[in-house]
Coordinates of C-alpha atoms in Angstrom, one line a residue:
Chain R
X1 CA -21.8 -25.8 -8.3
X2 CA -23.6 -23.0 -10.1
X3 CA -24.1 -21.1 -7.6
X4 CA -20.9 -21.4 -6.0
X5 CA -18.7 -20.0 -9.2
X6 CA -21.6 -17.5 -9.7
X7 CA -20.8 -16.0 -6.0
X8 CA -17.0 -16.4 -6.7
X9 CA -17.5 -14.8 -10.2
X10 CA -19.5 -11.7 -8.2
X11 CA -17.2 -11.4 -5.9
X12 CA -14.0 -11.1 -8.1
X13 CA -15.5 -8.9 -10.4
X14 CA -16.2 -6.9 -7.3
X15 CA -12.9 -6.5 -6.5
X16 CA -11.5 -6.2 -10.0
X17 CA -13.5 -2.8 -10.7
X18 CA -12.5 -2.0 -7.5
X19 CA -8.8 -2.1 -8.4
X20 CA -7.9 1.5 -7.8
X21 CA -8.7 0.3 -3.6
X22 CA -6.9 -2.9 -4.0
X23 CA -4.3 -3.9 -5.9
X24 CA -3.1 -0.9 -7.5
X25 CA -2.8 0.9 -3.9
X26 CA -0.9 -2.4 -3.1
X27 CA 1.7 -2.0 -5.7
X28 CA 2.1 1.7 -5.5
X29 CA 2.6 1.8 -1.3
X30 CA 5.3 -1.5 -1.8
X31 CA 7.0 0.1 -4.3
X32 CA 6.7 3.4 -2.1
X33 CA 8.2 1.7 1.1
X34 CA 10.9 -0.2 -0.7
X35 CA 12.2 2.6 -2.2
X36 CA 12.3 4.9 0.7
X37 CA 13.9 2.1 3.3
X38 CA 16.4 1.9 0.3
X39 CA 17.5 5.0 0.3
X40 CA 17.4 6.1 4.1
X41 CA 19.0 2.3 4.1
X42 CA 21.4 3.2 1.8
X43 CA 24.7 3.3 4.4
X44 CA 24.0 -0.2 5.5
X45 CA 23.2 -2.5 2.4
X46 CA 23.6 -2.5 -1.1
X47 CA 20.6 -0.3 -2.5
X48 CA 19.2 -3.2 -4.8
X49 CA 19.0 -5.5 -2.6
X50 CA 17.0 -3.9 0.5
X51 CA 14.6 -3.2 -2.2
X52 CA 14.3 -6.2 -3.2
X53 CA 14.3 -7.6 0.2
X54 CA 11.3 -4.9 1.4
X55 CA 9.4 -6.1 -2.1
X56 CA 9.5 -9.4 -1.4
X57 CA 8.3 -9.0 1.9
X58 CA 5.9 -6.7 0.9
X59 CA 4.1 -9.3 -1.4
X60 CA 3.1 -11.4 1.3
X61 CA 2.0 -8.9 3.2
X62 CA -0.1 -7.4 1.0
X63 CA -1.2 -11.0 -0.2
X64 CA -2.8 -11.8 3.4
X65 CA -3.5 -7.9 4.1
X66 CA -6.2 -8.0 0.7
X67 CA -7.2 -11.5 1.5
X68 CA -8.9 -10.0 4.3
X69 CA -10.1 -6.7 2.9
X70 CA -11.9 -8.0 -0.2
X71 CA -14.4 -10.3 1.6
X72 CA -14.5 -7.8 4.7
X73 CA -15.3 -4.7 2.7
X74 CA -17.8 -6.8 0.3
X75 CA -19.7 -8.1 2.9
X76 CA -19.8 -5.1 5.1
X77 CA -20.6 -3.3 1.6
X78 CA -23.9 -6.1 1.1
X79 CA -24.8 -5.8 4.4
X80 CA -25.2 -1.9 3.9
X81 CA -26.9 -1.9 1.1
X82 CA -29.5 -5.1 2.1
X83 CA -28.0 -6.8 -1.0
X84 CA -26.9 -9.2 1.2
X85 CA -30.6 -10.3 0.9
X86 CA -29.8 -11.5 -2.6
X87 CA -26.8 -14.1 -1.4
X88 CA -28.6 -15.3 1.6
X89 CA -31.9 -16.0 -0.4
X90 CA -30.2 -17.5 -3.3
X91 CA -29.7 -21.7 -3.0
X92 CA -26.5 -21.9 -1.9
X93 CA -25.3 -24.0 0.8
X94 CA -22.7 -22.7 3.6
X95 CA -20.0 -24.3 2.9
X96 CA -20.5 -23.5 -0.9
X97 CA -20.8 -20.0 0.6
X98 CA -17.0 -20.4 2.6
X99 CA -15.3 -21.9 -0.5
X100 CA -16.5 -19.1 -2.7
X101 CA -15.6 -16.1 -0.3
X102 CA -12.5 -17.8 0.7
X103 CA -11.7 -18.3 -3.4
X104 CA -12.6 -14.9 -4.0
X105 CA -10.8 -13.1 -0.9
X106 CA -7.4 -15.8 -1.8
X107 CA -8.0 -14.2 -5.4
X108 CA -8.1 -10.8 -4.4
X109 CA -5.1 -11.5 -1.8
X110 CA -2.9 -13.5 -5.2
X111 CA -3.8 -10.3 -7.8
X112 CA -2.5 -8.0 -5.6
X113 CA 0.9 -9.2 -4.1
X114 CA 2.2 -11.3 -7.7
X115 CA 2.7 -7.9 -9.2
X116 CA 4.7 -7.1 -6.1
X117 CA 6.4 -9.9 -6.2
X118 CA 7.2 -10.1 -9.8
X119 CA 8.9 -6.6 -8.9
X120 CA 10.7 -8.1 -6.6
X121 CA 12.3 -11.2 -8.7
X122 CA 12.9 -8.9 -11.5
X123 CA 15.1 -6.8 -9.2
X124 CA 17.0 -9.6 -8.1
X125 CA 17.2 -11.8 -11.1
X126 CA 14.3 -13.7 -12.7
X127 CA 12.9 -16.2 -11.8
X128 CA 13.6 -15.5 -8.2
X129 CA 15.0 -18.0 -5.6
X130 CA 12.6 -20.7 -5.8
X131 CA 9.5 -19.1 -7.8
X132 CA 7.1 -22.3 -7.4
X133 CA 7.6 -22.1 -3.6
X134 CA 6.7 -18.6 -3.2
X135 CA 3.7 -18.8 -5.2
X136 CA 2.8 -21.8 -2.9
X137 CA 3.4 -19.9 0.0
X138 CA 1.3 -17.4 -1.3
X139 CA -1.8 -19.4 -2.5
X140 CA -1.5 -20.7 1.4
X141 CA -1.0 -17.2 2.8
X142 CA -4.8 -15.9 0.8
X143 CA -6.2 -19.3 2.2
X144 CA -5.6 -18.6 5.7
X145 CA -6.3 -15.2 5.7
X146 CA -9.6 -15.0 3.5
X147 CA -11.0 -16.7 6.3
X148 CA -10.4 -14.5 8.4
X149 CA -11.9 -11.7 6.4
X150 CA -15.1 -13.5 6.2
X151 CA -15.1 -13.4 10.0
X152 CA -14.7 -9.6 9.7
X153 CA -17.0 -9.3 7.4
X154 CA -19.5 -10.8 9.1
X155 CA -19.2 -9.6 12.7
X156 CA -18.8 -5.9 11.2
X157 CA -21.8 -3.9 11.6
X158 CA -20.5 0.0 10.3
X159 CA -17.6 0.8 8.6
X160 CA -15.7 2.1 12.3
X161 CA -15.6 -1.4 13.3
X162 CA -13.6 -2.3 9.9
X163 CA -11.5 0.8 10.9
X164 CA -10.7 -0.5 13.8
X165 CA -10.2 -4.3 13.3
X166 CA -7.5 -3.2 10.3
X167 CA -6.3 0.0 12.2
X168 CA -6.2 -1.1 15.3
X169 CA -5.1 -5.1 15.3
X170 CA -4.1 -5.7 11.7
X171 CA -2.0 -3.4 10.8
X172 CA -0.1 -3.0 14.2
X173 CA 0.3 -6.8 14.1
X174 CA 1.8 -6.6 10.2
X175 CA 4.5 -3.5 11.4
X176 CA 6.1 -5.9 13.8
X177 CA 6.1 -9.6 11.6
X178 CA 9.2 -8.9 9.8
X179 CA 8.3 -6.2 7.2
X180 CA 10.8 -3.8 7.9
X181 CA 13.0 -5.3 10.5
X182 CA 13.5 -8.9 10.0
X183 CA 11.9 -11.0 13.2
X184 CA 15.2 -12.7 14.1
X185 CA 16.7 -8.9 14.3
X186 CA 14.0 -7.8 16.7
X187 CA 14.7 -7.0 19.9
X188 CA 13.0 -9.3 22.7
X189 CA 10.2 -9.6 23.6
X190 CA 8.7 -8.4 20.5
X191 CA 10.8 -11.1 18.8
X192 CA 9.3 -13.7 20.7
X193 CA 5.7 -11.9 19.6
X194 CA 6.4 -11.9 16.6
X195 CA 6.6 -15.5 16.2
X196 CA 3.2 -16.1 16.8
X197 CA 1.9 -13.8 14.1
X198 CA 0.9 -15.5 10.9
X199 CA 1.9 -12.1 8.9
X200 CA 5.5 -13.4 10.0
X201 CA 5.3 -16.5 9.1
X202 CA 4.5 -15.8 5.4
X203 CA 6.4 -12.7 5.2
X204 CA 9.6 -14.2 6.3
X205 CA 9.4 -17.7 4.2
X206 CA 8.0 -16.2 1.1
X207 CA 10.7 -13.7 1.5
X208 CA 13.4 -16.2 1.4
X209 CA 11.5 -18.1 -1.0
X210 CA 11.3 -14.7 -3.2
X211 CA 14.8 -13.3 -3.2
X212 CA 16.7 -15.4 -0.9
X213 CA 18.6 -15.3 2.3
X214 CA 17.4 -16.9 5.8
X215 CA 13.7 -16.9 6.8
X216 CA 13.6 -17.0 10.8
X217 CA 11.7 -19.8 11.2
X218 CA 12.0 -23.4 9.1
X219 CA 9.6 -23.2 5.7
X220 CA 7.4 -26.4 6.6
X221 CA 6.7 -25.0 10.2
X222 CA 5.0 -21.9 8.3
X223 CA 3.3 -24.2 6.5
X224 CA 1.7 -25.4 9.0
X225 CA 0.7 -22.4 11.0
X226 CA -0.9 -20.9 8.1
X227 CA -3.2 -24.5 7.0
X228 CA -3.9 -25.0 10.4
X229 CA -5.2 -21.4 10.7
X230 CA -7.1 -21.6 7.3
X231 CA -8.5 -24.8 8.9
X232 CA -9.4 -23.3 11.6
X233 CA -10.7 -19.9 10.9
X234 CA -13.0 -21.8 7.6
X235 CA -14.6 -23.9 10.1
X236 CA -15.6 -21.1 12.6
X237 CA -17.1 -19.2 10.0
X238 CA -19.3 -22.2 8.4
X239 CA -20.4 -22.4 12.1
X240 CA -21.5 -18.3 11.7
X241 CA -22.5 -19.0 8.3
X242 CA -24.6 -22.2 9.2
X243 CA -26.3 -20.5 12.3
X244 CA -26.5 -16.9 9.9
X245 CA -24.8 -15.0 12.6
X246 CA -26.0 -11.5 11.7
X247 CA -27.1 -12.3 8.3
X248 CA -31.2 -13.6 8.9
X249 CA -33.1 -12.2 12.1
Chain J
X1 CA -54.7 50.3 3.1
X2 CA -54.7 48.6 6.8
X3 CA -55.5 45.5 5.1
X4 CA -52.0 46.3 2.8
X5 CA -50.0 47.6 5.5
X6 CA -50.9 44.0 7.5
X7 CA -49.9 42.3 4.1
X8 CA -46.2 43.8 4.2
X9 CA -45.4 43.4 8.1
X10 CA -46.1 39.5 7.2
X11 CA -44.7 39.2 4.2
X12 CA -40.7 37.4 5.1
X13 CA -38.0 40.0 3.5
X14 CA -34.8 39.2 2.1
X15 CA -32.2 38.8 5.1
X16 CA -29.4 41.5 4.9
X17 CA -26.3 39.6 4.9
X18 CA -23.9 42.6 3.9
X19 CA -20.8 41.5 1.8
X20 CA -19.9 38.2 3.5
X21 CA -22.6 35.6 4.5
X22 CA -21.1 34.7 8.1
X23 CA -24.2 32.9 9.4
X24 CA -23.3 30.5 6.3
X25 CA -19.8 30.4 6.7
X26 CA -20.0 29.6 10.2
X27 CA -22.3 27.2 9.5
X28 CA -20.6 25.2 6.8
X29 CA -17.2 25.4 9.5
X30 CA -19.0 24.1 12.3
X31 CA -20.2 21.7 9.9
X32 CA -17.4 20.3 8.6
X33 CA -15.4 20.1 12.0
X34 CA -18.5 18.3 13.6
X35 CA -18.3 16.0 11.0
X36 CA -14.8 14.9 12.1
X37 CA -14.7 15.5 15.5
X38 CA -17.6 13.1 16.0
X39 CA -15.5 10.2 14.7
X40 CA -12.5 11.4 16.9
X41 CA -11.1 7.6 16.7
X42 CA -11.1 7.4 13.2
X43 CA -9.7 10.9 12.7
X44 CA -7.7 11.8 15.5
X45 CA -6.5 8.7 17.2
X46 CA -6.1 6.3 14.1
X47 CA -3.5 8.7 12.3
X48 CA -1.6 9.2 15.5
X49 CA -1.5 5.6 16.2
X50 CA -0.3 4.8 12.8
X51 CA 2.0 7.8 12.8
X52 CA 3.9 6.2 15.9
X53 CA 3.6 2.7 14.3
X54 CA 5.5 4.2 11.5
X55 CA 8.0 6.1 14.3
X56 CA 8.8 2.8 15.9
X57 CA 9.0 0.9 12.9
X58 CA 11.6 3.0 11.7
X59 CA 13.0 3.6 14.5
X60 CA 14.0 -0.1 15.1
X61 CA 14.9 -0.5 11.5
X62 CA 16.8 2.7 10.7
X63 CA 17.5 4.6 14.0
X64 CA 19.9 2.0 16.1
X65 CA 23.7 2.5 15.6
X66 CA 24.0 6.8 16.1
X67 CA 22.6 6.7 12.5
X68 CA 22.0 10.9 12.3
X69 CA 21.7 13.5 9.3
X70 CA 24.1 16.0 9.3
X71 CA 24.5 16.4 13.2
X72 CA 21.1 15.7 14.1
X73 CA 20.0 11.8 15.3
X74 CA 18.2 10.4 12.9
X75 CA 14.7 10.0 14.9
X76 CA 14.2 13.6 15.1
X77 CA 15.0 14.3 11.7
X78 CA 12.4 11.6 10.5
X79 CA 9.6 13.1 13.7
X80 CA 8.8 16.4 11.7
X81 CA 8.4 14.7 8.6
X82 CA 6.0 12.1 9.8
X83 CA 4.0 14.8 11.4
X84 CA 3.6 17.3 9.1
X85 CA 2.7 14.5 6.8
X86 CA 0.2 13.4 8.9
X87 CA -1.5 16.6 9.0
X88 CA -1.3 16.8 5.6
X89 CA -3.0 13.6 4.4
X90 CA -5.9 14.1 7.4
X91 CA -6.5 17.7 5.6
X92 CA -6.5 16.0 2.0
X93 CA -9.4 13.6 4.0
X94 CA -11.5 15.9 5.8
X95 CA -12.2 17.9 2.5
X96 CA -12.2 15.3 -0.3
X97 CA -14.2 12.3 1.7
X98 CA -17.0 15.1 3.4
X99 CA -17.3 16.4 -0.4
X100 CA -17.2 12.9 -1.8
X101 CA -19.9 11.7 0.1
X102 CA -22.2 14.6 -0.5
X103 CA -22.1 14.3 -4.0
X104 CA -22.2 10.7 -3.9
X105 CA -25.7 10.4 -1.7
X106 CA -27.1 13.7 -3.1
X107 CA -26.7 16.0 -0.3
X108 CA -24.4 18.3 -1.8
X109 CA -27.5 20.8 -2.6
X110 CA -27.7 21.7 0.9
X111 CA -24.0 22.9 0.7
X112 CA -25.1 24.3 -3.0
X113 CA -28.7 26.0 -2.6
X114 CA -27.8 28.1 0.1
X115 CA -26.7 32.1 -0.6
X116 CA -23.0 31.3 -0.5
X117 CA -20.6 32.0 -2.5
X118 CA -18.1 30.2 -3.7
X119 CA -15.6 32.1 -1.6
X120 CA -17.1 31.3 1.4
X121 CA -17.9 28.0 0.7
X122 CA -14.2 26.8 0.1
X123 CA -13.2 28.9 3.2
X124 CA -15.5 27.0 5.5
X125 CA -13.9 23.7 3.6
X126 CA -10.3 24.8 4.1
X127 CA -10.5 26.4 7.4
X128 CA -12.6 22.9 8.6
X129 CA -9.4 20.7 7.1
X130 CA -6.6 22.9 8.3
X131 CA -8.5 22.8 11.5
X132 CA -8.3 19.3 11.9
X133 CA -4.7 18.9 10.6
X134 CA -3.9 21.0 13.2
X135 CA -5.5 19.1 15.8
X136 CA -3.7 15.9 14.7
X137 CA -0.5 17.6 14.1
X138 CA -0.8 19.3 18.2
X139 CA -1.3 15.3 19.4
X140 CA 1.0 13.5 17.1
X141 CA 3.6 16.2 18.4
X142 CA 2.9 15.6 22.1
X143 CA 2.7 11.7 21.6
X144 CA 5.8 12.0 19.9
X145 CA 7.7 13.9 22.5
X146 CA 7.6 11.3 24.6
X147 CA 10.4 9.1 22.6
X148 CA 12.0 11.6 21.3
X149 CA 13.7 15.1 21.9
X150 CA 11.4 18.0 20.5
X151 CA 13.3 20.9 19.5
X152 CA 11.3 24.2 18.9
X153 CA 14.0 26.2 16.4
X154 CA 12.0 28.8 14.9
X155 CA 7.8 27.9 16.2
X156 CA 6.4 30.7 13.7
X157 CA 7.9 28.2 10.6
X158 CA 6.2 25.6 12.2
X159 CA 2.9 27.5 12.6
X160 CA 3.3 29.2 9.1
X161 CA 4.4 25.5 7.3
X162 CA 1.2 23.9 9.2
X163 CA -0.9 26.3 7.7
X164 CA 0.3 26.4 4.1
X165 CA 0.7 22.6 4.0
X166 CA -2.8 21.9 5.1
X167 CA -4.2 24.5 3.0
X168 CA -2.6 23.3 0.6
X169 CA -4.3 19.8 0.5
X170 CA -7.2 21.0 1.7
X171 CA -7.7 22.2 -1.4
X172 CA -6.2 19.4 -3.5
X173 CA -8.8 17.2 -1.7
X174 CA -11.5 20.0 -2.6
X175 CA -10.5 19.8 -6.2
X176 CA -9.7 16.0 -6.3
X177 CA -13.8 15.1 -5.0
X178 CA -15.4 18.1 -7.2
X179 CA -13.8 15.7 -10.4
X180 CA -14.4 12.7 -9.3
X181 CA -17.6 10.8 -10.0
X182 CA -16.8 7.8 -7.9
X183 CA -15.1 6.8 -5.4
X184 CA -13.0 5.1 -7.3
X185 CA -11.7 8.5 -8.9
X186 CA -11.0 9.9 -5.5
X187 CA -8.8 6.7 -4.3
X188 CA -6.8 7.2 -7.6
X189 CA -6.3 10.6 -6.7
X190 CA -4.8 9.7 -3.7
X191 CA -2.7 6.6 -5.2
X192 CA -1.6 8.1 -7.7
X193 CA -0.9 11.7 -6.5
X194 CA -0.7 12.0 -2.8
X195 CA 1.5 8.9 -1.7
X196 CA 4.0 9.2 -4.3
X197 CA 4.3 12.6 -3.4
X198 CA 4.3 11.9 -0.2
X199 CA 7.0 9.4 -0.5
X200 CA 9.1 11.0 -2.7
X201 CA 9.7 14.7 -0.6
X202 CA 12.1 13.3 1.9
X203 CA 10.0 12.6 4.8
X204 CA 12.1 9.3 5.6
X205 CA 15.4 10.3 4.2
X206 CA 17.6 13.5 3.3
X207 CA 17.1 14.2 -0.4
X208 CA 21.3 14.2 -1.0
X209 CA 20.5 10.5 -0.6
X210 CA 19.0 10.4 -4.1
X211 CA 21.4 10.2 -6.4
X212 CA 22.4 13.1 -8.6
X213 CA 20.6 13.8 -11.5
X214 CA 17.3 13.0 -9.6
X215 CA 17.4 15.4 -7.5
X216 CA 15.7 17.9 -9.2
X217 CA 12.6 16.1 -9.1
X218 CA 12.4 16.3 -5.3
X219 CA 12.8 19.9 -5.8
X220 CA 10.2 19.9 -8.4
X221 CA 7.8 18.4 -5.7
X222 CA 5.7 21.3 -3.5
X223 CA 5.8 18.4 -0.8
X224 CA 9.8 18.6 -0.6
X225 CA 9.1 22.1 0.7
X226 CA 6.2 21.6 3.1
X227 CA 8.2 19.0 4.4
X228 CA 12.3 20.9 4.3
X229 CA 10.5 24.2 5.9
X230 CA 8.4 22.3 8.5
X231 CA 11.2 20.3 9.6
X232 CA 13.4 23.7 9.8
X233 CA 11.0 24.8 12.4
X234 CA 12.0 21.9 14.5
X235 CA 15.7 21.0 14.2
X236 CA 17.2 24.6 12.5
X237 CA 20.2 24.2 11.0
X238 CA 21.0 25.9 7.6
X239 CA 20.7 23.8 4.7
X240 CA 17.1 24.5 4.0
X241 CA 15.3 26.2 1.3
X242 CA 12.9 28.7 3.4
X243 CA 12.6 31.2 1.2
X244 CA 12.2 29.2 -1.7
X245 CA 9.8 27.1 -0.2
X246 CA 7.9 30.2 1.2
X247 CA 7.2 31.2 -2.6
X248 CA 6.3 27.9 -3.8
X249 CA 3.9 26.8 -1.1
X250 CA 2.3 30.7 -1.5
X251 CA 2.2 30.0 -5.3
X252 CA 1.0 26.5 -5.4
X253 CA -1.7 27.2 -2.5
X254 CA -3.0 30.7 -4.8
X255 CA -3.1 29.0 -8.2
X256 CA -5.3 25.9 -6.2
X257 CA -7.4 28.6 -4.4
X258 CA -8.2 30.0 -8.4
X259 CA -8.5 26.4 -9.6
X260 CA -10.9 25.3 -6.7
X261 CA -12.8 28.8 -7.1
X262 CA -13.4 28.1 -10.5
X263 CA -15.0 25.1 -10.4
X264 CA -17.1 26.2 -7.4
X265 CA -18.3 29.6 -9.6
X266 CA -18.6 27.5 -12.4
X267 CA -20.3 24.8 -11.1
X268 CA -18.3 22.4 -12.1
X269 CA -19.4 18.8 -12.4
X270 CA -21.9 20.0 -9.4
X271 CA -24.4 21.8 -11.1
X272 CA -25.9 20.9 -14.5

């Protein structure tokens, strides 16, 4: 137990003094896009509300986005520098391993959407639409994607495959799950794409859950896409964690 | 006096350089544009990608319905902004990460020891980051072309609006990594400074859009005019501020060329 809230401790300190990567770039781009589709929005809707709408959305997003970049980046960061010796030595069980990355990466996912979302509700009324919810939705959004970060983080060898796993896949795949253009508003077939993509499923329920208004697809089947896909992912990497899949020789 | 005369043919003599050290200059150029163009995917083909993920994104949000500016479509008065900021943030990369790295693993003193001076040391920088903000404005504009209609109004803006907005961060990203001691510094740099910037000089939306009494903070912002005189180049028209914008991207570019010569004479949180 030690050991486990000793890596978690490490690992969100790591990302706390790394703030000026991570959550305040988080804040500053949401705010940044939110304003900008407000204004070059600003024939269509009423200026408040798109940016409250692109906030919103943006919280998620940025929720799962970091819940994959802390642990990646830390990891790939350990691996680097050989201090990944110091976690791998240590007495500390894989699945005490998972739990802590997984806490630390949902962490660094939850500090740096809530500010965006508390943006958000303050724009449209506080507390929001249903506050609990959304926060719910988030803690679930950092749980399924941490997981996925540790897979990242683990199969990354230099810094150009991170560049390519977020350049490439990750960020592509977030443009087109309801950030900008809401999914049900997409023309096919990247509608029908877009359904599949977990960024969608938190964006679009948190979003509704947020600020209000129709999320394309029902809450509780979001729900279950994202806990299936923590489930999931957190078993695959104990499996790499258990046989240390390039972490011991 | 044999013995001497053996002694001097021997002994190495200071290399004439005459006023300007090219050997060096080239060096640090050739350098500094290796040093990108090896990671082509990371510095070429990322950018573009994401500047096309941006294109589309907008695009289906923004662009449906005839939506246009003035009389011009709305998608190719957002393409010149997106490129040109493109170029832009790759130039603020190329010199700020290659210097940031230097100084952060020590090997700055290769760029420092040499018998350069400061002049030609931020020259090789500059010329390196314009050079590759050219090269990812040049694809970005053919990748764009495909989706929508590229207009060519006046090219020698375009060329001359290239050059001065790359220079122009080139140097910011000179100055920005010569301050910062960490990495850290350099990100808040770009956080802090360059996006908002970035975001607030009408890239995605004609600045009458903001209301009233805030725009004279867009015109306040050297970006507005990197952006409203590149942009010119492209789709014409006649509510630009060329001239203007001529004089501050000269002025902002020579007091950062002073600023960034400074700290390079001066040594600057390089030398102690």
């Amino acid at each position: 137990m030690l050991s486990l809230w000793s890596l978690y401790l490490r690992e969100v300190r790591r990302f706390l003094r790394g703030w000026a990567f991570m959550a305040a770039p988080a804040l500053i781009n949401a705010l940044m896009y939110a304003g900008v589709f407000a204004l070059g929005g600003a024939e269509r809707d009423d200026d408040g509300q798109v940016f409250a709408w692109m906030l919103a959305g943006q919280a998620a997003f940025w929720c799962g986005m970091n819940a994959v970049v802390g642990p990646t980046i830390q990891l790939v960061i350990d691996k680097m520098h050989r201090t990944i010796q110091d976690v791998v030595q240590a007495p500390i069980d894989p699945h005490q391993w998972l739990i802590a990355y997984v806490g630390a990466g949902t962490t660094a996912g939850l500090m740096s959407g809530l500010p965006v979302a508390l943006f958000a509700v303050i724009v449209t009324g506080f507390p929001g639409n249903a506050p609990l919810s959304a926060l719910a939705l988030m803690v679930l959004t950092g749980l399924a994607f941490a997981p996925l970060g540790l897979l990242v983080g683990l199969w990354a060898e230099k810094w150009d495959h991170v560049g390519g796993a977020f350049g490439l896949i990750l960020t592509p795949i977030a443009f087109f799950s309801g950030l900008v253009v809401p999914v049900a508003a997409m023309p096919e077939p990247l509608r029908s794409l877009a359904f599949g993509s977990p960024f969608a499923w938190s964006v679009e329920t948190t979003r509704a859950a947020l600020v209000g208004g129709s999320a394309s697809l029902p809450v509780w089947n979001a729900v279950l896409g994202l806990a299936a896909m923590s489930l999931v992912l957190s078993l695959f990497a104990w499996r790499l964690l258990v046989s240390g899949y390039r972490l011991r020789a | 006096m044999q013995q001497q005369q053996q002694r001097d043919s021997t002994t190495p003599l200071p290399r004439e350089m005459g006023a300007i050290n090219w050997i060096g200059f080239a060096t640090l150029f050739s350098k500094e544009v290796r040093r990108f163009a090896k990671v082509y995917m990371q510095t070429v083909a990322a950018p573009v990608v994401t500047t096309l993920l941006f294109f589309a994104v907008f695009a289906l949000a923004l662009g449906g319905a005839g939506r246009s500016v003035g009389d011009v479509p709305f998608l190719e008065f957002l393409a010149p902004g997106l490129i040109i900021m493109t170029m832009a943030q790759n130039a603020f990369q190329n010199t700020s990460s290659s210097i940031m790295i230097a100084k952060n693993q020590g090997t700055i003193v290769d760029v420092l020891m040499p018998p350069m001076t400061s002049g030609e040391l931020a020259v090789g920088y500059v010329a390196a980051a314009v050079l590759r903000g050219l090269v990812v404005g040049l694809v970005t504009i053919a990748v764009v072309a495909l989706f929508v209609r590229i207009h060519l109004a006046h090219p020698l803006l375009i060329a001359l609006y290239g050059l001065l907005g790359t220079m122009m961060l080139g140097l910011l990203g000179i100055a920005g990594a010569i301050w910062a001691e960490k990495f850290d510094h350099i990100a808040a740099v770009t956080n802090f400074i360059v996006t908002p910037l970035t975001f607030l000089s009408g890239t995605f939306y004609p600045i009458e859009r903001l209301p009233e009494n805030w725009r004279f903070v867009a015109h306040l912002n050297p970006f507005f005019y990197m952006i409203d005189g590149f942009r010119h180049g492209f789709i014409g028209g006649n509510d630009s501020f060329i001239g203007t914008g001529i004089a501050v991207l000269v002025a902002v570019n020579a007091g950062l060329w002073l600023l960034v010569l400074r700290m390079l004479s001066t040594g600057y949180k390089l030398k102690s």
